[in-house]
Coordinates of C-alpha atoms in Angstrom, one line a residue:
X1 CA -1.7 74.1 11.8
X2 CA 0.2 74.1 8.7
X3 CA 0.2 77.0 5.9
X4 CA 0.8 76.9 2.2
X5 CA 3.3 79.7 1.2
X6 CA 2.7 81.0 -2.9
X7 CA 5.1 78.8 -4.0
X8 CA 2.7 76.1 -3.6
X9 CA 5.1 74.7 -0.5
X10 CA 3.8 73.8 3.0
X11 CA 5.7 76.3 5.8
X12 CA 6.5 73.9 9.4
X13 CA 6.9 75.3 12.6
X14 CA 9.5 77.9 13.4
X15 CA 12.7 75.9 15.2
X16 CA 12.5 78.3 18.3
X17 CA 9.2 76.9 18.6
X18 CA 8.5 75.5 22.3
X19 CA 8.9 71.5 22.0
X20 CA 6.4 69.1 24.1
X21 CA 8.1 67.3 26.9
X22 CA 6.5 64.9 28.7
X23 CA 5.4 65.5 32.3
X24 CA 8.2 65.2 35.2
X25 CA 6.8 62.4 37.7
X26 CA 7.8 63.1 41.5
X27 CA 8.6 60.4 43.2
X28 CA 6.7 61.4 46.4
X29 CA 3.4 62.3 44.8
X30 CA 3.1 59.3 43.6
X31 CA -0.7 58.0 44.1
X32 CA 0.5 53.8 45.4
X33 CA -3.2 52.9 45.6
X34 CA -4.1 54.3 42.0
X35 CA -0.3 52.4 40.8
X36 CA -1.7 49.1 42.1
X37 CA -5.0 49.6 41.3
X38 CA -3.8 49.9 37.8
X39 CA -1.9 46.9 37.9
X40 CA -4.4 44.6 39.5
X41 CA -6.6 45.7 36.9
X42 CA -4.4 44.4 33.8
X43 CA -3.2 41.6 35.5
X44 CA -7.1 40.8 35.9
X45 CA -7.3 41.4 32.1
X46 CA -4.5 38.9 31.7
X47 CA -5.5 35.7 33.9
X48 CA -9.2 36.3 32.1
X49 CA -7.5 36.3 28.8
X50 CA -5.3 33.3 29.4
X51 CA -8.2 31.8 31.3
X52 CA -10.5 31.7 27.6
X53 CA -8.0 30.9 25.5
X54 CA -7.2 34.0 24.4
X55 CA -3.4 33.7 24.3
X56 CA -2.5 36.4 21.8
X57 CA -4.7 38.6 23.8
X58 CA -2.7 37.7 27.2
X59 CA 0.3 38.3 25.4
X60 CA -0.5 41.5 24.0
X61 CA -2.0 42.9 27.6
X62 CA 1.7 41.7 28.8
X63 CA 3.2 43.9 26.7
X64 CA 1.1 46.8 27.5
X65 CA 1.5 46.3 31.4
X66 CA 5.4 46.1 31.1
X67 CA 5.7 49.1 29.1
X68 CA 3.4 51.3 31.7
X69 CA 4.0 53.8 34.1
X70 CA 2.4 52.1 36.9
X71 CA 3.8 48.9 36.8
X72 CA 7.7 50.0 36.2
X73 CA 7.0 52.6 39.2
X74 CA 5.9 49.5 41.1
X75 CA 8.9 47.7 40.5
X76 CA 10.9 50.3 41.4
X77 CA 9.5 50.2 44.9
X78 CA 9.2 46.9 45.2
X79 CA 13.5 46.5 44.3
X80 CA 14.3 49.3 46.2
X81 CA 12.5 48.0 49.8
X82 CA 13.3 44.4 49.7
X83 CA 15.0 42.6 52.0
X84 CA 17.9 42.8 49.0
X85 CA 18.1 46.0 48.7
X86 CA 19.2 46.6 52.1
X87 CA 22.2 43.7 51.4
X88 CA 25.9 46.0 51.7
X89 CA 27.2 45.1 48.2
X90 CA 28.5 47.8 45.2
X91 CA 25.8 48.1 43.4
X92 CA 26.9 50.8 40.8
X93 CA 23.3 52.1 41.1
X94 CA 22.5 52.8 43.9
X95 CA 18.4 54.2 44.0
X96 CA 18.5 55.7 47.6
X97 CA 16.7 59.1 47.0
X98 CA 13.1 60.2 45.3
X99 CA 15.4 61.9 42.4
X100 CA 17.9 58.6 41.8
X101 CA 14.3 56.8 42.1
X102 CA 12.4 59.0 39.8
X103 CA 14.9 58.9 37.1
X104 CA 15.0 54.9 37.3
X105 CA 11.0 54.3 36.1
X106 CA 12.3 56.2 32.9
X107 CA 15.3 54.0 32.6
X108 CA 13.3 50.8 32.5
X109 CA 13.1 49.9 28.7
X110 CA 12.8 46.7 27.0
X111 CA 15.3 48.1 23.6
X112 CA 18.9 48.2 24.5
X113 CA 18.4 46.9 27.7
X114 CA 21.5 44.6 29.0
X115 CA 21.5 42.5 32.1
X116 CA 25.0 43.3 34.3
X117 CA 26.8 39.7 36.0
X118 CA 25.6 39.4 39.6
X119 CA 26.9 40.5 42.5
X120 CA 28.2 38.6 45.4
X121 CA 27.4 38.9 48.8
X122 CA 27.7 37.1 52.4
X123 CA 25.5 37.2 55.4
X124 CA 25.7 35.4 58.2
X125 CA 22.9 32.3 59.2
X126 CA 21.0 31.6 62.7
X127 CA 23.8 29.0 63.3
X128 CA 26.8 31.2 62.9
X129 CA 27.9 30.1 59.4
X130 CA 28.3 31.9 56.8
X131 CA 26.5 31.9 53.4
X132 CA 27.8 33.2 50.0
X133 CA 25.1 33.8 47.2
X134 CA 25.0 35.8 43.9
X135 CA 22.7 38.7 43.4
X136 CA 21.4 41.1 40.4
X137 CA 22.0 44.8 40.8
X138 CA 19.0 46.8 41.2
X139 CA 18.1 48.0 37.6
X140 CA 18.0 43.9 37.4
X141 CA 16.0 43.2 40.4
X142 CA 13.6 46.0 38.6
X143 CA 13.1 44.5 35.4
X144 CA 12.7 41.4 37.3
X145 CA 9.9 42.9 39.0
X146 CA 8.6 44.3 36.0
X147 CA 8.2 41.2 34.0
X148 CA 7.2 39.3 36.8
X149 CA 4.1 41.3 37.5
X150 CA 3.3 40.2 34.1
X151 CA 3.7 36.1 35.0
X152 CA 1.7 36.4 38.1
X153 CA -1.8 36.1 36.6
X154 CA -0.4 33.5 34.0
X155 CA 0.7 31.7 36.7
X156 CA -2.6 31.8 38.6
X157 CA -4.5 30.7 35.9
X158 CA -1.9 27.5 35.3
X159 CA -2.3 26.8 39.0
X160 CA -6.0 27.0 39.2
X161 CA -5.6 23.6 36.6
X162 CA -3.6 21.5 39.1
X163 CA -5.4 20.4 42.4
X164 CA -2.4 19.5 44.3
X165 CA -1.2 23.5 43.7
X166 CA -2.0 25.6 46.8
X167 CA -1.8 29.4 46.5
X168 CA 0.3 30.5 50.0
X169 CA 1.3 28.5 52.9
X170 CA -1.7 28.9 54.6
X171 CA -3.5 27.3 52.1
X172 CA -1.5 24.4 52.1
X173 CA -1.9 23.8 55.9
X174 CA -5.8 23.8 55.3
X175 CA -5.3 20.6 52.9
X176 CA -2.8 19.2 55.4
X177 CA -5.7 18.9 57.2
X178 CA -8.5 17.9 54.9
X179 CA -6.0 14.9 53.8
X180 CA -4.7 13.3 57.1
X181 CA -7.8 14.0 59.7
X182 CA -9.0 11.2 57.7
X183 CA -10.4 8.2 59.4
X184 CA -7.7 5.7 57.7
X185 CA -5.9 8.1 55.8
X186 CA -2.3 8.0 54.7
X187 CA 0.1 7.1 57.8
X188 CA 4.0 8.2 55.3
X189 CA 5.2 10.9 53.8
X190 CA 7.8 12.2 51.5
X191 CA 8.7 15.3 51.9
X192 CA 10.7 17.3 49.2
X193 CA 12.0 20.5 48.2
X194 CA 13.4 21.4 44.5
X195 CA 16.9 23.3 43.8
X196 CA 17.0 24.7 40.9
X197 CA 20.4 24.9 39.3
X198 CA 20.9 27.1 36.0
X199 CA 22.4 24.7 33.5
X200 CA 21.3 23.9 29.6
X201 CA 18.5 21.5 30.4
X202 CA 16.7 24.0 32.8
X203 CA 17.2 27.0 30.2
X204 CA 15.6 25.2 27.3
X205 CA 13.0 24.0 29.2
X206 CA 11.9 27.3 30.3
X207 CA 12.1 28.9 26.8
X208 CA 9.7 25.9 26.3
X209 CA 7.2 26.4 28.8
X210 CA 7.5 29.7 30.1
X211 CA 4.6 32.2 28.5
X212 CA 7.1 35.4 28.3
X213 CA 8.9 37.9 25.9
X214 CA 11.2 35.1 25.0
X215 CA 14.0 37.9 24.1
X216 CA 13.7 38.8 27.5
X217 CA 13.7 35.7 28.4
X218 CA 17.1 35.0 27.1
X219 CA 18.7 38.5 28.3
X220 CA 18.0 36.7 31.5
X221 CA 19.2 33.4 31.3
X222 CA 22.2 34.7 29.9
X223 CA 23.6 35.9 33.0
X224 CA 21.4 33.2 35.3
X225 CA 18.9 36.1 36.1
X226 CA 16.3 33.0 37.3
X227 CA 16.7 32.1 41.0
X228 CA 14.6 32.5 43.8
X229 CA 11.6 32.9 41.2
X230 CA 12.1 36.6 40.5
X231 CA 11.1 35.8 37.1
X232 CA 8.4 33.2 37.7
X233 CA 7.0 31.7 40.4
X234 CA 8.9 28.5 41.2
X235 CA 6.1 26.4 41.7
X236 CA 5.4 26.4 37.7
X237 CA 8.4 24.2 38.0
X238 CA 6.2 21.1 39.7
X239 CA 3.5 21.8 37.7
X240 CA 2.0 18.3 36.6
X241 CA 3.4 16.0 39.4
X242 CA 0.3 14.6 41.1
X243 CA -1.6 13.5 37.2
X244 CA 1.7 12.4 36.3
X245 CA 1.9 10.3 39.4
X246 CA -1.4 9.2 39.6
X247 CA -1.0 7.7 35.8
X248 CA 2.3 6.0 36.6
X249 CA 0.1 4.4 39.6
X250 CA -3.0 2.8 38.5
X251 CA -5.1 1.6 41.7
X252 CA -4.3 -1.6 42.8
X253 CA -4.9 -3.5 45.5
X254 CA -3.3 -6.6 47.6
X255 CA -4.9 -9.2 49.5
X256 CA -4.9 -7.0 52.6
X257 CA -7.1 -4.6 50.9
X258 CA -4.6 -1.8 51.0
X259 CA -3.9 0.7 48.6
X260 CA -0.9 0.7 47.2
X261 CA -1.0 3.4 44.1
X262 CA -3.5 5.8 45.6
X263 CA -0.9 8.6 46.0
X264 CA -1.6 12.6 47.2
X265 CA 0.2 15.5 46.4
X266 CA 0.5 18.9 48.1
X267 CA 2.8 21.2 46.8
X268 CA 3.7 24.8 47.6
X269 CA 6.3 26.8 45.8
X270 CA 9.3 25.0 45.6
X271 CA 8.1 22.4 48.5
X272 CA 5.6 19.7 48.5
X273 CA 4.5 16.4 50.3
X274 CA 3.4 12.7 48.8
X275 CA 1.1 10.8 51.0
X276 CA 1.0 7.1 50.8
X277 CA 0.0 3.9 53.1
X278 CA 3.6 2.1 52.4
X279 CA 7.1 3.6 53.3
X280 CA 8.3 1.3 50.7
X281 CA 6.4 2.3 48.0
X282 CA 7.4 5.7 48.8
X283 CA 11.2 5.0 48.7
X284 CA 11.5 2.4 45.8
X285 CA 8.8 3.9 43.7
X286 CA 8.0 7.4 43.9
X287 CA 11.0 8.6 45.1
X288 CA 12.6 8.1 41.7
X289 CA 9.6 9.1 39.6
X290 CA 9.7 12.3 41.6
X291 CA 13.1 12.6 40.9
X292 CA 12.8 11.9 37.1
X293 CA 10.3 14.5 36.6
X294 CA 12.2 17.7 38.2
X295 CA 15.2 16.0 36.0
X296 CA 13.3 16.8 32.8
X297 CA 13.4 20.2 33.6
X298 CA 16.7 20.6 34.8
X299 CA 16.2 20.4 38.6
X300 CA 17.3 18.1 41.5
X301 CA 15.4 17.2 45.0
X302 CA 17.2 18.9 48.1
X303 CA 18.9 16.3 49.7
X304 CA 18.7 17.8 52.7
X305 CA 15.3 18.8 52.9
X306 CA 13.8 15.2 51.4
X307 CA 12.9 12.6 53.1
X308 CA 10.3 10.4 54.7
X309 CA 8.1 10.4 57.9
X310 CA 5.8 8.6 60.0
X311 CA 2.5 11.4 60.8
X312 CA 2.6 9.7 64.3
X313 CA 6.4 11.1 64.5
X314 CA 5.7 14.4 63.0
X315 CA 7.4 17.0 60.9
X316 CA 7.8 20.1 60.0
X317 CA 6.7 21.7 56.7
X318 CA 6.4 25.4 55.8
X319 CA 6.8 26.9 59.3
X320 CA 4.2 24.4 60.6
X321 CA 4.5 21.0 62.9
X322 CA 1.9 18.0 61.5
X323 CA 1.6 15.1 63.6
X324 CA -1.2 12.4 64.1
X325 CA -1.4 11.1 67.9
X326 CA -2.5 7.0 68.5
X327 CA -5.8 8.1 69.1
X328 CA -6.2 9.1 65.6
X329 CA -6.2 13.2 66.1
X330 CA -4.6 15.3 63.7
X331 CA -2.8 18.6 64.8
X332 CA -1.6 21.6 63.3
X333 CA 0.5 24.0 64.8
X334 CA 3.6 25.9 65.0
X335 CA 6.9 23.9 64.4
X336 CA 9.4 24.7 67.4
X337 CA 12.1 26.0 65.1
X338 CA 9.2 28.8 64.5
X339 CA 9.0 29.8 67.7
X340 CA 12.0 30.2 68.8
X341 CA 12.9 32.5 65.4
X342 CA 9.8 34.7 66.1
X343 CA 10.7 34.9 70.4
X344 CA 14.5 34.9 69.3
X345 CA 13.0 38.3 67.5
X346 CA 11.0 39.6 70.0
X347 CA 14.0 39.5 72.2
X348 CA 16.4 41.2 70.3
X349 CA 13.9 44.0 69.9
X350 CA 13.2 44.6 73.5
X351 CA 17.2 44.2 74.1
X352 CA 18.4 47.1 71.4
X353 CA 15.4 49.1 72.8
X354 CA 16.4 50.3 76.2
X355 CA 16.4 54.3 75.8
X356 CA 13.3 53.8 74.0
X357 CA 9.9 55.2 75.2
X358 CA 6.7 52.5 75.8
X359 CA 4.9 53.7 73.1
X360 CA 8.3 53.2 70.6
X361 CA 8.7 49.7 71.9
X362 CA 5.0 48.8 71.7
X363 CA 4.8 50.3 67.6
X364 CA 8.1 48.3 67.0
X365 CA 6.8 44.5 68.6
X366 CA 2.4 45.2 67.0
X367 CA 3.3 44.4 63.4
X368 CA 6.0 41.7 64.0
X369 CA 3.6 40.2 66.4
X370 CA 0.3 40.7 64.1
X371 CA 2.3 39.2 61.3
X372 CA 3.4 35.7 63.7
X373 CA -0.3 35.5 64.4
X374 CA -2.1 35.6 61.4
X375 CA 0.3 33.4 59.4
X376 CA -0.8 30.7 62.3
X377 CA -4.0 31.6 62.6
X378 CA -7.2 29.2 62.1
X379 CA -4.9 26.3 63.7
X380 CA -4.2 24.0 67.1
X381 CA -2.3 26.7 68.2
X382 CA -3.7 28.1 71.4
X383 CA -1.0 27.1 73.8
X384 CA 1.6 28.0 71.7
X385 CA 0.5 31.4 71.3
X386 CA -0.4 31.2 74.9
X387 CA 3.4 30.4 75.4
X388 CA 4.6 33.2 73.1
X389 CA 2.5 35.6 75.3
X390 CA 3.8 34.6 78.2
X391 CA 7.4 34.7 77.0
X392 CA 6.8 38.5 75.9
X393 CA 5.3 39.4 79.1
X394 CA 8.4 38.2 81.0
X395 CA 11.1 40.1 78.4
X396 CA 8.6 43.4 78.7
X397 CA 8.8 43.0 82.5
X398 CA 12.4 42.3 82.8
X399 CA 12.9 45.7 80.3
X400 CA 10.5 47.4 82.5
X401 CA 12.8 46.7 85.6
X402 CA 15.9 47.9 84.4
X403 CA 14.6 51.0 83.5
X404 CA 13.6 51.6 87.0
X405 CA 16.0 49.6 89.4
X406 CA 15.5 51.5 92.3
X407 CA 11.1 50.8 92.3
X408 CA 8.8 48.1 93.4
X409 CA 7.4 45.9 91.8
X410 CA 3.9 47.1 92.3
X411 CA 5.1 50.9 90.5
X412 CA 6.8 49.0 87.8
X413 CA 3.2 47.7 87.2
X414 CA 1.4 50.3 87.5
X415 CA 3.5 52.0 85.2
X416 CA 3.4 49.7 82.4
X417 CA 0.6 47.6 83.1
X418 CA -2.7 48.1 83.6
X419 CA -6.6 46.8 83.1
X420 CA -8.2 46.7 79.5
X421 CA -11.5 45.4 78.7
X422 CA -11.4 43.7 82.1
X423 CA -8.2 42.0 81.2
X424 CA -5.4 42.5 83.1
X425 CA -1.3 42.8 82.6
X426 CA -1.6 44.4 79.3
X427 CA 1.2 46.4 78.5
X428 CA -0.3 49.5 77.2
X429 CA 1.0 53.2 77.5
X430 CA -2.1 56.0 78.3
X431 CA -2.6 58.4 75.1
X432 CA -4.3 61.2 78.3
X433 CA -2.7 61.9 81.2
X434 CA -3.5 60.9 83.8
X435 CA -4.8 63.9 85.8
X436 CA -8.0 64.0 83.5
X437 CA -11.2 62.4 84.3
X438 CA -11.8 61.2 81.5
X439 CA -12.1 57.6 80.5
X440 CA -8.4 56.5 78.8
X441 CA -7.2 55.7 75.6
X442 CA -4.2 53.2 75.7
X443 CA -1.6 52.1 73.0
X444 CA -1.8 48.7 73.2
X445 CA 0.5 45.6 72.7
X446 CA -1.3 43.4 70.9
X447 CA -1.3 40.0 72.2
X448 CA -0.9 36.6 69.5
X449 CA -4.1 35.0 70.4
X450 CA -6.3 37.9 69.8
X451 CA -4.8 38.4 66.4
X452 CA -5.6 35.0 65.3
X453 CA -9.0 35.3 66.4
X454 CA -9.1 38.6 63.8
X455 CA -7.5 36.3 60.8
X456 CA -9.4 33.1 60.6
X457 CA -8.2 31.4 57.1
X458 CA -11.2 30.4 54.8
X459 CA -11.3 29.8 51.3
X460 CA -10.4 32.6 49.5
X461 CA -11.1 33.3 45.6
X462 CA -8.5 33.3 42.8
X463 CA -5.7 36.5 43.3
X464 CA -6.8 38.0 39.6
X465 CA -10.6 36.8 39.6
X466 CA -12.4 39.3 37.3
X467 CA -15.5 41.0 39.3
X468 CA -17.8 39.6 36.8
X469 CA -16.7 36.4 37.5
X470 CA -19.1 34.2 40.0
X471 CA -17.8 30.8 39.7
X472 CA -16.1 30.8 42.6
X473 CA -18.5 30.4 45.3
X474 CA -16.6 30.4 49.1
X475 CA -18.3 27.7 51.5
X476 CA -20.7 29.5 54.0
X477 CA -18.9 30.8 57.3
X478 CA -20.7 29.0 60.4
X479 CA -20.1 30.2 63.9
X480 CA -18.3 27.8 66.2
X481 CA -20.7 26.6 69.0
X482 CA -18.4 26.4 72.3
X483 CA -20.4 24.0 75.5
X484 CA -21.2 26.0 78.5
X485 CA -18.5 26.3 81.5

């Protein structure tokens, strides 16, 4: 506290006085879940805000959550373990220790920040062609991050309005499926994807429409910091397509009967599907008006990736194969371009893996094969995973053969192979030897159709739903009643 002297005058603190610093964070003490946790909970605050009405609230709990410790430590993980950051490029900052990484949280302010150009890169593609794209540095890709975390829940909440919006790929198979295992339903689709080019019409239409620090905002755009939705999720782009098409299209109908303006959409990300009864009316008609609307916001359709179908053809979309057969079932399942990506994969694992141990090879293949599984769960899938099994059985068995050329066949399986829950060839490697009595413990490979059975896709509640908040209600689960062999 402060004393008066006896000249009346008020005496400070001496200057060799110890000044408060604030506390040095370490990078590997860090508490992740308590970082999330904190997060998730302002994010909650935000889609609950926005969600009311409240939009100078939502704004205000942006601000907070981009100025916190939490969130800039979570976007300094999240730049620094992306596929990106693993991209050989000069990066002048690179964040490859806890101390570089540590020092970059701090570094993550809003005043005086200035966006660098971008950086290029090349990789090469499955088909042996090169590709040549433009990246941020990583001080970019964090603030990115950081002000992204803040559009998330906005987002949410904007996509909880639109019907035709689904939340993750998943979700969009699961109305695939409500809308065309319809007795009578649609029979053509167009299929689309949107590019999103920076130029002046896109720019001022996200100043526009985008809820975000609008300074920012134009930090950003200056230097064409918006692809690949690092700043918002793409999908805000096709926001309004299916009311907008449904009120260019009034119902009418000919003498036939038919429906001719009834028109569905499903839309994920940057990709979604019309549904109509006329290829026609698809081409001449919506077609256009599709193209007209991602016009007004500075956008064009992939020409490569739009076009029409027949259902009883099939096609692909999002990873998946739709198809209706003549006798009017619908089928789900993985496309073929899928499986030989995630076999393609598995191969290349088993192949760079040769000096490795069983237990190595079998931690390597679980989570890539976990992963496969549950993004096709809940589907027709049974005999492709079936197929995937029996593909990995045959690469494990070959790798289990050429590390023992001079043994039978019988060793070899007894090796690598053994009984499990009364089911046989599973490649598993014993935790106990095998000198003790007691009964085993074995590291297991997991197999594709027993992780779909574990990840069954239901309806699943809003990302940022407040725990207060019961008006999401999921449909009871009922157990599937299988007939008798």
């Amino acid at each position: 506290m402060s004393a008066k002297t006896e000249v009346g005058q008020t005496a400070c603190a001496p200057s060799n006085a110890p000044k408060k610093t604030k506390p040095a964070y370490d990078w590997n003490r860090i508490d992740w879940k308590k970082v999330s946790a904190d997060v998730k909970k302002l994010q909650t605050r935000i889609a609950k805000a926005q969600k009311e009405g409240r939009y100078g609230k939502a704004r205000a709990l942006q601000w907070l959550l981009t100025h916190s410790f939490s969130a800039k430590a979570l976007a300094v993980k999240q730049a620094t373990e992306n596929p990106e950051g693993r991209i050989p490029i000069h990066d002048p900052a690179q964040w490859t220790d806890s101390k570089s990484k540590t020092e970059a949280i701090s570094s993550l302010r809003r005043r005086g920040y200035r966006p660098s150009p971008l950086l290029r890169a090349c990789f090469q593609k499955s088909d042996g062609n090169f590709r040549k794209f433009r990246i941020p540095t990583m001080k970019d890709r964090a603030m990115q991050a950081l002000y992204g975390f803040a559009m998330e829940p906005v987002a949410e909440v904007m996509r909880d309005t639109d019907a035709s919006a689904a939340r993750n790929p998943q979700d969009a198979a699961i109305r695939c499926a409500r809308l065309f295992a319809q007795h009578g339903g649609a029979t053509w689709v167009l299929k689309g994807s949107v590019q999103i080019r920076p130029n002046a019409a896109f720019h001022a239409w996200m100043e526009n429409h985008i809820p975000m620090d609008k300074q920012m905002l134009r930090k950003f755009l200056k230097y064409d910091h918006t692809g690949a939705g690092r700043i918002f999720p793409t999908s805000m782009v096709l926001d309004g397509l299916e009311p907008f098409l449904q009120h260019c299209f009034r119902r009418r109908r000919k003498n036939s009967g038919a429906v001719l303006g009834d028109v569905r959409v499903i839309r994920c990300e940057k990709d979604f599907l019309i549904a109509s009864n006329s290829r026609e009316f698809l081409e001449t008609q919506v077609k256009p008006l599709a193209e007209a609307f991602v016009a007004e916001r500075g956008a064009t359709l992939s020409p490569d990736k739009t076009a029409i179908f027949n259902l009883q053809d099939g096609f692909d979309f999002l990873g998946f194969h739709l198809r209706r057969y003549p006798t009017g079932k619908f089928f789900l399942q993985p496309s073929k371009d899928s499986r030989k990506a995630f076999l393609g994969r598995i191969r290349e694992i088993v192949r760079h893996s040769k000096a490795s141990t069983q237990q190595e090879l079998i931690a390597r293949l679980n989570p890539i094969i976990r992963q496969w599984a549950a993004y096709y769960a809940g589907n027709a899938s049974q005999r492709a995973f079936s197929t995937a099994d029996h593909q990995i059985l045959q690469c494990l068995w070959r790798w289990a053969k050429r590390r023992h050329p001079n043994k039978g066949g019988r060793w070899i399986y007894n090796r690598y192979f053994h009984t499990v829950n009364g089911r046989a060839w599973c490649f598993a490697a014993p935790l106990r030897s095998p000198e003790s009595t007691d009964e085993w413990d074995y590291f297991l490979l997991e197999r594709t159709v027993r992780c779909a059975r574990k990840h069954r896709h239901r309806n699943s509640p809003p990302v940022f739903q407040h725990p207060r908040d019961h008006s999401f209600q999921p449909a009871p689960h009922k157990k599937r009643r299988f007939p008798e062999a």
